[in-house]
Amino acid sequence: MIRTLVVDDDFRVAAIHAAYVNKIEGFEVIAEAHSAAEAVSAVDRLRPDLMLLDLYLPDEHGLKLVARLRDGHPPVDVIVITAAKDADSVRVAMQSGALHYLLKPFSFPVLRDKLLSYAQMRTRLSSLREADQRTVDRVFGALRATDQLAGVKGRSVHTLEAVEQLLSETDADLSAAEVAERTGMSRATAQRYLSHLHEVGRVDIKLRYGSGGRPEHGYRWKAPAG
């Protein structure tokens, strides 16, 4: 279970977010905190894996809290949940190591997708023994999965993950039919996700000739630049 600390100055909002988290398989809320002081105490005592953090706390700004926790306190991953839309808050949150920045208000499915992508990242990290560029790309790609799905009808994080994993582990072009066969999905579903991955720059397309000499598209994983 991913042990989660919910930090929000509003008791009702914290309770709603905690209820959301507890509905997601693999997550449990171990405490709620309503101030920076309570959050620090909870991190020190309970050592949560993840902190869902509002930025507007009564005794300290959330981003200052994150910086303070990095010095001499147990490590904790941070997902910011806030109404702060200013660019400075977003920039400082990224610089502080926040894994996601989620704007209030949001629906349960939005939070669920973010947490599931975080859980997938943890799973990939836990199985990592020695990194090469491909495995590193897959770890960081887990956090981007929900953002990449924005234009896909009937989106599914797990389906996208299955397609990405297959392509990233294959050193050859694959057609939509081959992806469908190896992942157990329909050809139409595979084609939809492959087309989207190409649109967002995650795969390259080459024209090739399949059985019977018919032209078809072959898809190959493209590592991110830089």
Coordinates of C-alpha atoms in Angstrom, one line a residue:
M1 CA 0.0 0.0 0.0
I2 CA 1.1 3.5 -0.7
R3 CA 0.8 5.4 2.6
T4 CA -0.5 8.8 1.9
L5 CA -0.6 12.0 4.0
V6 CA -3.3 14.6 3.0
V7 CA -2.4 18.2 3.9
D8 CA -5.0 20.9 3.5
D9 CA -6.0 23.8 5.8
D10 CA -9.7 23.2 5.1
F11 CA -10.9 20.2 7.2
R12 CA -13.8 19.4 4.8
V13 CA -11.6 19.5 1.7
A14 CA -9.0 17.3 3.4
A15 CA -11.7 14.8 4.3
I16 CA -13.0 14.8 0.7
H17 CA -9.5 14.2 -0.7
A18 CA -8.8 11.5 1.8
A19 CA -12.0 9.7 0.9
Y20 CA -11.0 9.9 -2.8
V21 CA -7.6 8.5 -2.1
N22 CA -9.0 5.6 0.0
K23 CA -11.2 4.6 -2.9
I24 CA -8.1 4.0 -5.1
E25 CA -6.7 0.5 -5.0
G26 CA -3.2 0.4 -3.5
F27 CA -3.5 3.6 -1.6
E28 CA -4.4 4.4 2.0
V29 CA -4.5 7.7 3.9
I30 CA -2.6 7.4 7.2
A31 CA -3.2 10.9 8.4
E32 CA -4.6 14.3 7.6
A33 CA -2.8 17.6 8.5
H34 CA -4.2 21.1 8.5
S35 CA -1.0 23.1 8.9
A36 CA 2.7 23.0 8.1
A37 CA 3.5 22.1 11.6
E38 CA 1.1 19.2 11.6
A39 CA 2.5 18.0 8.3
V40 CA 6.1 18.0 9.5
S41 CA 5.1 16.1 12.6
A42 CA 3.2 13.5 10.6
V43 CA 6.1 13.1 8.2
D44 CA 8.5 12.6 11.0
R45 CA 6.3 10.2 13.0
L46 CA 4.6 8.2 10.2
R47 CA 7.1 8.4 7.3
P48 CA 4.4 8.5 4.5
D49 CA 5.3 7.5 1.0
L50 CA 3.3 10.4 -0.6
M51 CA 2.0 13.8 0.5
L52 CA -0.9 15.5 -1.2
L53 CA -0.1 19.1 -0.4
D54 CA -2.2 22.3 -0.5
L55 CA 0.0 25.4 -0.8
Y56 CA -2.1 27.8 1.2
L57 CA -1.5 26.7 4.8
P58 CA -2.1 29.0 7.8
D59 CA 1.5 28.9 9.3
E60 CA 3.7 28.5 6.2
H61 CA 3.5 28.4 2.4
G62 CA 3.4 24.8 1.1
L63 CA 6.4 25.3 -1.1
K64 CA 8.5 26.5 1.8
L65 CA 7.3 23.4 3.7
V66 CA 8.6 21.2 0.9
A67 CA 12.0 22.8 1.0
R68 CA 12.2 22.4 4.8
L69 CA 11.2 18.8 4.6
R70 CA 14.1 18.1 2.2
D71 CA 16.6 19.0 5.0
G72 CA 16.8 16.4 7.7
H73 CA 13.4 14.8 7.5
P74 CA 12.3 11.4 6.1
P75 CA 11.9 11.4 2.3
V76 CA 8.4 11.8 1.0
D77 CA 7.1 12.3 -2.6
V78 CA 4.9 15.3 -3.1
I79 CA 1.9 16.0 -5.3
V80 CA 0.7 19.5 -5.1
I81 CA -3.1 20.0 -4.9
T82 CA -4.0 23.7 -5.0
A83 CA -6.0 26.6 -6.4
A84 CA -2.7 28.5 -7.1
K85 CA -2.6 29.2 -10.8
D86 CA 0.3 31.6 -10.9
A87 CA 3.4 30.7 -12.9
D88 CA 5.8 31.2 -10.0
S89 CA 4.0 28.6 -7.9
V90 CA 4.1 26.1 -10.7
R91 CA 7.8 26.8 -11.4
V92 CA 8.9 26.6 -7.8
A93 CA 6.8 23.4 -7.3
M94 CA 8.7 21.8 -10.2
Q95 CA 12.0 23.0 -8.8
S96 CA 11.2 21.6 -5.4
G97 CA 10.5 18.1 -6.9
A98 CA 6.7 18.0 -7.0
L99 CA 5.7 15.0 -9.2
H100 CA 2.3 16.5 -10.2
Y101 CA 0.6 19.9 -9.9
L102 CA -3.2 19.4 -9.7
L103 CA -5.5 22.5 -9.8
K104 CA -8.6 22.6 -7.6
P105 CA -11.4 21.9 -8.1
F106 CA -11.0 18.5 -9.8
S107 CA -13.0 15.3 -10.1
F108 CA -12.3 11.9 -8.6
P109 CA -11.2 10.4 -12.0
V110 CA -8.6 13.1 -12.5
L111 CA -7.0 12.4 -9.1
R112 CA -7.3 8.7 -9.7
D113 CA -5.4 8.9 -12.9
K114 CA -2.6 11.0 -11.4
L115 CA -2.2 8.6 -8.5
L116 CA -2.2 5.5 -10.7
S117 CA 0.5 7.0 -12.9
Y118 CA 2.5 7.7 -9.7
A119 CA 2.0 4.2 -8.5
Q120 CA 3.2 2.9 -11.9
M121 CA 6.3 5.0 -11.5
R122 CA 7.0 3.5 -8.1
T123 CA 6.6 0.0 -9.5
R124 CA 9.0 0.7 -12.2
L125 CA 11.6 2.2 -9.9
S126 CA 11.3 -0.7 -7.4
S127 CA 12.1 -3.2 -10.1
L128 CA 15.0 -1.1 -11.5
R129 CA 18.5 -2.6 -10.8
E130 CA 20.6 -0.8 -13.3
A131 CA 19.3 1.9 -15.6
D132 CA 19.8 2.3 -19.3
Q133 CA 18.2 5.1 -21.2
R134 CA 15.2 3.0 -22.2
T135 CA 14.3 2.0 -18.7
V136 CA 14.8 5.6 -17.4
D137 CA 12.5 6.9 -20.2
R138 CA 9.8 4.3 -19.1
V139 CA 10.1 5.4 -15.4
F140 CA 9.6 9.1 -16.3
G141 CA 7.0 8.2 -18.9
A142 CA 4.8 6.7 -16.3
L143 CA 4.2 10.2 -14.8
R144 CA 3.3 11.6 -18.2
A145 CA 0.9 8.9 -19.1
T146 CA -2.3 10.7 -18.1
D147 CA -1.3 13.9 -19.8
Q148 CA -0.6 12.0 -23.1
L149 CA -4.2 10.6 -22.9
A150 CA -5.9 14.0 -23.2
G151 CA -6.9 13.4 -26.9
V152 CA -7.7 9.8 -26.8
K153 CA -11.4 8.8 -26.8
G154 CA -12.2 6.2 -24.1
R155 CA -8.8 6.7 -22.5
S156 CA -7.2 4.2 -20.2
V157 CA -3.9 4.7 -18.4
H158 CA -3.3 0.9 -18.2
T159 CA -3.9 0.5 -22.0
L160 CA -1.5 3.3 -22.8
E161 CA 1.1 1.8 -20.4
A162 CA 0.7 -1.6 -22.2
V163 CA 1.3 -0.1 -25.6
E164 CA 4.3 2.0 -24.4
Q165 CA 5.9 -0.9 -22.6
L166 CA 5.6 -3.1 -25.6
L167 CA 7.1 -0.6 -28.0
S168 CA 9.9 0.5 -25.7
E169 CA 11.0 -3.1 -25.2
T170 CA 10.9 -4.0 -28.9
D171 CA 13.8 -3.2 -31.3
A172 CA 11.7 -3.4 -34.4
D173 CA 8.8 -1.7 -36.1
L174 CA 5.4 -3.1 -35.1
S175 CA 2.1 -2.7 -36.9
A176 CA -1.2 -2.0 -35.2
A177 CA -2.2 -5.6 -35.8
E178 CA 1.0 -6.9 -34.1
V179 CA 0.5 -4.5 -31.1
A180 CA -3.0 -5.7 -30.8
E181 CA -2.0 -9.4 -30.9
R182 CA 0.8 -9.0 -28.3
T183 CA -1.3 -6.9 -25.9
G184 CA -4.6 -8.7 -26.2
M185 CA -6.6 -5.6 -27.3
S186 CA -8.5 -5.0 -30.6
R187 CA -6.7 -3.7 -33.6
A188 CA -8.9 -0.5 -33.6
T189 CA -7.9 0.2 -30.0
A190 CA -4.2 -0.4 -30.7
Q191 CA -4.5 1.9 -33.7
R192 CA -6.1 4.6 -31.7
Y193 CA -3.3 4.7 -29.1
L194 CA -0.5 4.3 -31.7
S195 CA -1.9 7.3 -33.6
H196 CA -2.0 9.4 -30.5
L197 CA 1.5 8.4 -29.4
H198 CA 2.7 9.5 -32.9
E199 CA 0.8 12.8 -32.6
V200 CA 2.6 13.6 -29.2
G201 CA 6.0 12.6 -30.6
R202 CA 6.5 9.3 -28.7
V203 CA 6.8 7.0 -31.7
D204 CA 8.1 7.2 -35.3
I205 CA 6.1 5.8 -38.3
K206 CA 7.6 4.0 -41.3
L207 CA 5.8 2.6 -44.3
R208 CA 6.4 -1.1 -44.8
Y209 CA 4.8 -4.0 -46.6
G210 CA 3.0 -6.7 -44.6
S211 CA 1.8 -10.1 -45.6
G212 CA 0.5 -10.2 -49.2
G213 CA 2.5 -7.1 -50.1
R214 CA 0.0 -4.7 -48.6
P215 CA 1.4 -1.4 -47.3
E216 CA 1.0 -0.7 -43.6
H217 CA 2.5 1.5 -41.0
G218 CA 5.2 0.3 -38.7
Y219 CA 5.5 2.0 -35.3
R220 CA 8.8 2.3 -33.4
W221 CA 9.4 3.8 -29.9
K222 CA 11.3 7.1 -29.9
A223 CA 13.3 8.1 -26.9
P224 CA 12.7 11.6 -25.7
A225 CA 15.3 14.2 -26.8
G226 CA 17.8 15.2 -24.2

